[in-house]
Every structure is written in structure tokens, then in C-alpha cells.
């Protein structure tokens, strides 16, 4: 049976591509935008961004104003005059306040007090920018892999295209703002609920990043959209693990923490600083470890998120900071790749995840992994990880001390033939789901039944 194929595939990266961010969701989006065009030979594929005017091609030659806007979004402080940075540092030293510092001296990916000027600058630029809008409709497959809870303007364009006959596939990463609202900022659960409803109403296919999230989506859609028509085709795929592009140097400060031939290499945790990542649990476990062996080292890598001032204060005031405890908030992909290779082992004690990308990244690098015992971590890590109880930090400290005593090598490699998916393999699976669902949606009902019986 000849399967129907879309004439064109549009991959939307509205939130991620202009941002400069590249962790978690953004890593998925960037790999999707890179590999879908490579994996859909014979079909036109185009990366787009969406605003209230519709779908706009992305990646063409950019005018100077657009490049400047992108650099500002990536790291606004780096684009400010040195005189401003010195003045802001002086003010923050006179009035020590973490909130004031976050506003005046925002970290990469954050905007601080520049949030509103940047919005104004972006609005002015959009009015003057000349873009070619894509006429989207029948025969088009629109793939939505981005963070649409943070970029909700996409839905008007998606709804209009779908009304013209376009097929819409949406990636869902997790339902944490709904299932664990205490881990997100105030107002986030309601915003996320609106996003989730829009995804349910405007999608022909929803693809989750794990079986666990797929099952949650299937259950929750009916609860939040009772009596409404919503997407019935809900599937899952697994994320990739390797760093496809790690061009760049590794700073001396990172090499000092992770030297080439370390007798005592640091344990590593890679995660944004926010409550559900469970840094407090890890620090409690390492206090127990340091009580028995003061030479053990721990490095925490991740950008500063939200609701984390208490753990940051604890780290910055810790007597072992810079000796056995280290924190890096601005690691590049090249540096993160280096740290994975040189660390003693990986620790990921997160309370709830949609997937747990650091687990497969660690396994890809052949590192031993200590992870919290949750259903999603069991799904992702299988028998390749050590699992610790979330209710008791000593569960982790005991495992690490026992394991550490049995591993004389500085950075021991995990002896296993298991290998996580590459990003190309991961996105290939996503593409297969999209093309299969598109074909089924275009078949008469009797043909769909026959097709499914053949596939089975």
C-alpha cells in the first residue's frame, strides 16, 4: 500500500531559535530542526518561527538588527558597556540582595531589568522587518517541538493552518506544572494548562518524550477537555544522547575542576537550579560523605532557574566551596562534554522529570549514574543506573561510598554494551511517527483498518 506523504514539513522553533539557549527542551528543538530536513528526502522541509502574522522562514540571511536582538537575548549583560557592569556591581555590593543582582546583572539566558526594553525593541523590529510568510495549508505537516507555554502566540497561526487542511504534530515534554504545581513559579500552572488545552485542541498527533508522559497525557486530556474534540493519536519516542556539536574551548577554570589526570575527580550533577532537581538532597548526602571522607568532590553544573535562592545561598556560604564543592552556571556544550568525560560519576536525584536527559547523556559518555528511584528514571536508565530513595539522602551517600571504595580509577568507565540513541536515531523515530500518523489521517476509514492490520 502506497502511503500518503506531506508536500512540505514545517518545523517551528519560535521560542528556542532566537534565544541562544541550549539545554533540556532547547536541545530537543535544535536537534529536531537539524535532523528533520536530513531525514525527509523527497519532501520539502523548512524551519520556521511563528508570530501573530503567521509562519516565517528562519535561517535566511539576517539583517544587523535581528542579529543584535539575538545576541541580546542570548546574553544581554555581555552586550552592555563595561561602565554599566561596574556601576551595577557597585550598587549590588552596597545593597546585597540576590533579587537585585538578578535584575541588574542577569545571567545568560535571563533578561532582568532589560526584559521590557527588549520587548519594545523586538516589537519595533518586527514591524520593520521584511519576512516571507509561508502560505500553510493542505498537504503541509507542521511539527511543533518548542516551549509553547512560554510562546503562546503560535496557536492562532496553527489553528488557521489546520483549518486550511494542515496536519499538526506537537511534542509534549511533561505535565509537571499540573502534577507538581509547587515546583513552578506562581501563575505557571494556569499558563501551562492553557497551553496543554491548546495542544489538545489543535493537534492531530501528540508525541511525548517517554512512555510515562504519554500515559499521563492520555489520561489528563480527557480531564481538562471534557466533552470537547481533542487529539486521540498520542505516541512516544526517546530522546538522543550525544552532543552533536561541541566546537569551542574549555576554560582554564573548568579544567582546574576537572583535570586530565585527577586522582579524585569530582562527582557531577547537571541540572538547572530549581526545587524539583533536588540539589538540597544531594548536598545533604554529600555532607554525610564528607563526614567520612573529606577529599570527595562535587561539581554542580546548571543555569540559575527559579525558587532556588535558598540552595544558592547554601552553596555560596559553604566552607568547602572552591575546594571540594564547585558550581558552574554558564558551561558551554564543549565544556559540559569535557566534564562528562572527566567526572568520577554522574548523580541525578531529580524528584520528577519528563525524561531525564542527563541520564542518557551520562550513559552515552560511559559514566556510572546514580539516579533517584522514579518511574521515568527506571524507564530511561533501566538496569544501567544505581537508584537511590528520595526519602533518605543516606540511601545515596551509602551507595556512593560503597561504590567509590570498589573503583580505584579516577574516572571509571561503565562496562556495558548498552548505548543510548543518537539524536539522529531519535529524530528519525519522531519523523516515522509523524509520517505514519499523517498517512493514516489521509486514508479512508476502511483503508486505515487494513493498514493497521498489515502493520500488526
XYZ file of C-alpha atoms in Angstrom:
456
model
C 0.000 0.000 0.000
C 1.420 3.387 -1.021
C 1.420 5.774 1.921
C 0.473 9.399 1.510
C 3.261 11.841 2.257
C 3.053 15.551 3.056
C 4.166 18.012 0.395
C 6.091 20.021 2.946
C 7.210 19.769 6.565
C 7.479 22.930 8.647
C 9.469 22.684 11.894
C 8.722 25.525 14.288
C 11.398 26.849 16.645
C 9.791 30.137 17.625
C 10.913 30.213 21.240
C 14.265 28.421 21.100
C 15.991 29.534 17.902
C 16.180 33.256 18.698
C 17.016 32.619 22.363
C 20.541 31.184 22.309
C 19.557 28.641 24.995
C 20.603 25.012 24.567
C 19.527 22.849 27.491
C 16.611 20.493 28.019
C 13.776 21.460 25.691
C 16.055 23.670 23.632
C 18.397 20.770 22.914
C 15.474 18.751 21.557
C 14.265 21.652 19.416
C 17.683 22.348 17.912
C 18.279 18.694 17.051
C 14.794 18.424 15.566
C 15.434 21.450 13.362
C 18.793 19.992 12.291
C 17.820 16.394 11.534
C 14.248 16.514 10.200
C 15.361 18.111 6.901
C 18.114 15.467 6.590
C 15.700 12.600 7.217
C 12.889 13.637 4.867
C 14.467 13.260 1.439
C 11.999 13.944 -1.361
C 9.912 16.273 0.790
C 10.446 19.972 1.257
C 11.361 20.761 4.848
C 11.661 24.222 6.278
C 12.495 25.603 9.703
C 10.157 28.433 10.677
C 9.348 30.745 13.549
C 5.857 31.956 14.300
C 4.433 35.299 15.337
C 0.971 36.812 15.140
C 1.425 37.317 11.394
C 1.936 33.619 10.646
C 4.835 31.307 9.797
C 8.098 32.946 8.796
C 11.168 31.218 7.303
C 14.099 31.059 9.707
C 17.784 30.806 8.924
C 17.952 33.103 5.949
C 20.437 35.949 5.889
C 19.588 38.099 8.895
C 19.743 41.883 8.976
C 22.035 43.515 11.524
C 19.096 44.479 13.768
C 17.948 40.846 14.020
C 21.448 39.597 14.798
C 21.783 42.239 17.502
C 18.442 41.195 19.011
C 19.514 37.539 19.067
C 22.796 38.378 20.827
C 20.917 40.452 23.387
C 18.591 37.544 24.137
C 21.484 35.111 24.474
C 23.464 37.224 26.944
C 22.184 40.738 27.453
C 24.830 41.630 30.031
C 27.666 40.797 27.617
C 26.282 43.427 25.235
C 26.213 46.168 27.879
C 29.033 48.751 28.295
C 31.638 47.958 30.926
C 30.654 51.152 32.714
C 27.162 49.755 33.300
C 28.501 46.437 34.634
C 30.855 48.225 37.048
C 28.080 50.530 38.243
C 25.682 47.632 38.735
C 28.334 45.641 40.634
C 28.870 48.645 42.911
C 25.148 49.011 43.625
C 24.843 45.278 44.356
C 27.796 45.433 46.753
C 26.174 48.314 48.636
C 22.772 46.644 48.768
C 23.393 42.871 48.975
C 20.274 41.242 47.599
C 20.096 38.216 45.335
C 16.941 39.549 43.685
C 18.544 42.933 42.995
C 21.598 41.219 41.490
C 19.421 39.018 39.268
C 17.674 42.137 37.968
C 20.728 44.352 37.451
C 23.226 41.621 36.457
C 21.169 38.882 34.729
C 22.893 35.645 33.823
C 22.998 34.302 30.218
C 19.504 33.448 29.028
C 17.904 35.798 31.588
C 16.866 39.390 30.903
C 16.496 41.082 34.302
C 15.598 44.781 34.058
C 16.226 44.608 30.319
C 13.083 42.482 29.794
C 10.823 45.391 28.905
C 13.284 47.342 26.718
C 13.970 44.111 24.816
C 10.245 43.543 24.261
C 9.898 47.072 22.893
C 12.960 46.662 20.670
C 11.622 43.334 19.369
C 8.179 44.813 18.630
C 9.723 47.703 16.687
C 11.995 45.323 14.787
C 9.090 43.044 13.827
C 7.199 45.978 12.349
C 10.130 46.998 10.172
C 11.483 43.529 9.318
C 10.630 42.126 5.905
C 9.875 38.429 6.026
C 8.435 35.997 3.552
C 5.362 34.419 5.150
C 4.707 30.786 4.259
C 1.212 30.031 2.925
C 0.407 26.991 5.030
C -2.483 24.612 4.467
C -3.461 21.317 2.828
C -0.535 18.975 2.215
C 1.613 20.569 4.935
C 2.796 18.861 8.118
C 3.556 21.304 10.931
C 5.850 19.959 13.646
C 5.728 21.858 16.957
C 8.620 20.841 19.243
C 9.077 24.090 21.198
C 8.152 25.577 24.596
C 4.714 26.920 23.722
C 3.791 27.538 27.343
C 6.318 30.390 27.005
C 5.427 31.337 23.414
C 1.652 31.137 23.139
C 1.277 33.325 20.014
C 1.818 30.205 17.901
C -1.715 28.877 18.314
C -3.534 31.435 16.153
C -1.270 30.574 13.210
C -1.548 26.842 13.901
C -5.343 26.953 14.108
C -5.601 28.936 10.868
C -3.296 26.494 9.047
C -5.160 23.478 10.396
C -8.476 24.956 9.231
C -6.939 25.048 5.746
C -6.070 21.350 5.954
C -2.585 21.300 7.510
C -1.629 18.371 9.772
C -0.224 19.345 13.187
C 2.129 17.236 15.351
C 3.063 18.567 18.813
C 5.785 17.396 21.193
C 4.881 17.271 24.892
C 7.741 17.102 27.382
C 5.991 16.688 30.726
C 2.965 17.751 32.757
C 4.940 18.880 35.808
C 3.184 22.285 36.228
C -0.102 20.352 36.503
C 1.050 17.324 38.514
C 3.554 19.163 40.754
C 2.492 22.847 40.785
C 4.575 23.591 43.894
C 7.739 23.211 41.815
C 6.954 26.040 39.389
C 6.533 29.789 39.620
C 3.251 31.363 40.647
C 0.885 31.561 37.694
C 2.781 28.887 35.746
C 0.218 26.091 36.335
C -2.604 28.148 34.798
C -0.448 29.228 31.838
C 0.630 25.647 31.283
C -2.956 24.409 31.481
C -3.946 26.829 28.705
C -1.006 25.618 26.605
C -1.957 21.980 27.184
C -5.565 22.627 26.185
C -4.399 24.378 23.015
C -2.141 21.439 22.196
C -5.029 19.023 22.687
C -7.439 21.047 20.550
C -5.046 21.960 17.736
C -3.010 18.777 17.263
C -3.635 15.761 15.026
C -0.752 13.941 16.724
C 0.871 14.392 20.126
C 4.278 12.785 20.668
C 5.575 12.549 24.243
C 9.244 12.126 25.133
C 8.627 8.987 27.209
C 6.024 6.292 27.738
C 5.394 7.692 31.214
C 4.479 11.135 29.863
C 2.431 9.578 27.031
C 0.260 7.769 29.570
C -0.160 10.968 31.621
C -1.183 12.916 28.506
C -3.764 10.306 27.526
C -5.348 10.441 30.970
C -5.158 14.199 31.509
C -6.502 15.427 28.161
C -9.901 13.937 28.850
C -9.921 15.530 32.300
C -9.107 19.071 31.133
C -11.176 18.983 27.923
C -14.374 17.142 28.931
C -16.906 16.970 26.112
C -14.524 18.578 23.594
C -12.870 17.163 20.496
C -9.200 16.688 21.200
C -6.242 14.762 19.782
C -6.657 10.985 20.051
C -3.371 9.902 18.472
C -0.810 10.053 21.291
C 2.569 8.339 20.955
C 6.068 8.456 22.424
C 9.707 8.392 21.374
C 13.067 8.521 23.149
C 15.485 11.409 23.155
C 19.042 11.263 21.876
C 22.137 11.483 24.000
C 25.251 12.657 22.185
C 26.486 16.218 21.810
C 26.406 16.679 18.050
C 28.292 19.967 18.100
C 30.849 20.725 20.778
C 33.003 23.270 18.992
C 34.748 25.614 21.374
C 37.437 25.758 24.002
C 37.274 24.695 27.634
C 38.082 27.481 30.071
C 41.024 27.044 32.467
C 38.682 27.308 35.472
C 36.783 24.256 34.230
C 39.977 22.316 33.551
C 41.147 23.083 37.088
C 37.990 21.475 38.496
C 38.178 18.521 36.079
C 41.904 17.989 35.387
C 43.103 15.453 32.833
C 44.596 13.005 35.344
C 42.654 13.577 38.545
C 43.207 11.113 41.365
C 39.949 12.326 42.908
C 37.746 13.556 40.055
C 34.543 15.364 41.097
C 31.136 13.760 41.038
C 28.924 15.698 38.656
C 25.308 16.839 38.657
C 23.926 18.534 35.539
C 20.604 20.311 36.089
C 19.008 23.733 36.183
C 18.791 25.062 39.715
C 15.153 24.687 40.728
C 13.454 22.754 43.561
C 12.437 19.626 41.656
C 16.043 18.942 40.642
C 16.685 18.260 44.338
C 20.060 19.922 44.926
C 19.303 20.114 48.667
C 19.006 16.326 48.845
C 22.356 15.942 47.086
C 24.087 18.423 49.389
C 22.662 16.612 52.418
C 24.024 13.323 51.062
C 27.458 14.832 50.467
C 27.590 16.261 53.986
C 27.384 12.633 55.124
C 30.052 11.626 52.596
C 32.385 14.455 53.649
C 31.971 13.407 57.287
C 33.622 10.108 56.344
C 35.933 11.238 53.525
C 36.683 14.950 53.222
C 38.529 14.510 49.897
C 35.465 13.691 47.799
C 34.464 16.410 45.346
C 31.154 17.514 43.889
C 30.517 19.853 40.952
C 27.072 21.278 40.153
C 26.531 22.483 36.584
C 23.372 24.280 35.533
C 21.905 27.682 34.873
C 20.062 29.503 37.627
C 16.345 28.828 37.420
C 13.619 29.770 39.885
C 12.756 29.276 43.563
C 16.384 28.368 44.259
C 17.748 31.245 46.343
C 17.973 29.054 49.443
C 20.144 26.393 47.809
C 22.319 29.031 46.095
C 22.854 30.782 49.432
C 23.807 27.451 50.986
C 26.343 26.754 48.231
C 27.862 30.244 48.227
C 28.273 30.182 52.022
C 29.596 26.616 52.142
C 33.081 26.249 53.703
C 34.039 23.692 51.037
C 33.149 25.942 48.073
C 36.116 26.086 45.721
C 37.784 23.138 47.472
C 35.519 20.079 47.377
C 32.343 21.847 46.169
C 32.097 23.665 42.839
C 29.338 25.382 40.881
C 29.285 26.374 37.189
C 26.261 28.283 35.889
C 27.410 29.073 32.349
C 29.030 25.919 30.921
C 29.098 25.647 27.146
C 28.336 22.393 25.336
C 32.062 21.870 24.780
C 32.725 22.309 28.496
C 29.817 20.097 29.501
C 31.048 17.395 27.141
C 34.516 17.672 28.739
C 33.082 17.425 32.272
C 31.072 14.320 31.385
C 34.277 12.692 30.160
C 36.410 13.630 33.177
C 33.993 13.268 36.098
C 34.063 10.468 38.662
C 30.373 9.620 38.119
C 27.053 11.348 37.438
C 24.375 11.996 40.059
C 20.803 12.899 39.089
C 18.481 12.992 42.141
C 15.581 14.833 40.474
C 12.125 14.384 42.019
C 10.119 14.437 38.777
C 11.071 14.568 35.081
C 9.601 14.106 31.647
C 12.664 12.138 30.551
C 15.906 12.811 32.439
C 18.255 13.814 29.628
C 21.418 13.911 31.821
C 20.971 10.180 32.460
C 21.271 9.191 28.803
C 23.975 11.809 28.213
C 25.981 10.253 31.043
C 25.413 6.723 29.742
C 26.453 7.887 26.280
C 29.764 9.003 27.765
C 30.184 5.660 29.537
C 29.818 7.121 33.032
C 28.315 5.457 36.066
C 24.996 7.049 37.074
C 23.315 7.436 40.461
C 19.674 8.452 39.948
C 16.612 8.871 42.104
C 14.266 5.902 42.012
C 11.314 7.224 39.989
C 9.258 5.544 37.233
C 10.646 7.789 34.492
C 14.258 7.203 35.559
C 13.639 3.450 35.587
C 12.201 3.747 32.077
C 15.147 5.770 30.777
C 18.015 4.194 32.728
C 16.788 0.604 33.010
C 19.393 -1.623 34.628
C 22.238 0.764 33.769
C 21.928 3.017 36.850
C 22.187 2.846 40.619
C 18.911 4.030 42.168
C 18.519 5.842 45.483
C 15.459 6.507 47.635
C 14.200 10.090 47.509
C 13.048 9.991 51.110
C 16.523 9.385 52.522
C 19.793 11.141 51.483
C 21.764 8.416 53.271
C 20.489 5.985 50.615
C 22.623 7.915 48.122
C 25.604 8.527 50.400
C 25.878 4.835 51.346
C 25.771 3.753 47.689
C 28.402 6.274 46.630
C 30.803 5.417 49.456
C 30.475 1.684 48.820
C 30.866 2.081 45.063
C 33.729 4.550 45.415
C 35.715 2.127 47.555
C 35.464 -0.507 44.808
C 36.615 1.820 41.977
C 40.322 2.724 42.102
C 40.332 4.518 38.726
C 39.885 8.303 38.706
C 37.132 8.309 36.053
C 35.962 4.702 35.758
C 34.101 3.686 32.612
C 30.911 1.686 32.890
C 31.425 -1.792 31.373
C 28.277 -2.253 29.276
C 27.302 -2.777 25.657
C 24.219 -0.579 26.183
C 24.266 2.582 24.093
C 21.563 5.266 24.119
C 20.115 6.572 20.877
C 21.921 9.188 18.848
C 19.975 12.348 18.140
C 19.668 11.296 14.513
C 18.110 7.973 15.559
C 15.830 9.753 17.999
C 14.558 12.285 15.453
C 14.226 9.505 12.867
C 11.766 7.799 15.226
C 9.886 11.072 15.659
C 9.682 11.550 11.891
C 8.354 7.990 11.468
C 5.557 8.704 13.943
C 4.670 11.948 12.175
C 4.621 10.441 8.663
C 2.702 7.369 9.813
C 0.057 9.449 11.576
C -0.189 11.839 8.618
C -0.745 8.928 6.223
C -3.419 7.394 8.439
C -5.240 10.703 8.762
C -5.489 10.954 4.966
C -6.797 7.405 4.412
C -10.453 6.379 4.259
C -11.516 4.597 7.454
C -11.598 1.140 5.810
C -8.061 1.682 4.454
C -6.831 2.681 7.909
C -8.159 -0.578 9.386
C -6.474 -2.553 6.603
C -3.218 -0.615 7.039
C -3.188 -1.232 10.800
C -3.780 -4.944 10.349
C -0.872 -5.115 7.871
C 1.388 -3.200 10.259
C 0.461 -5.525 13.132
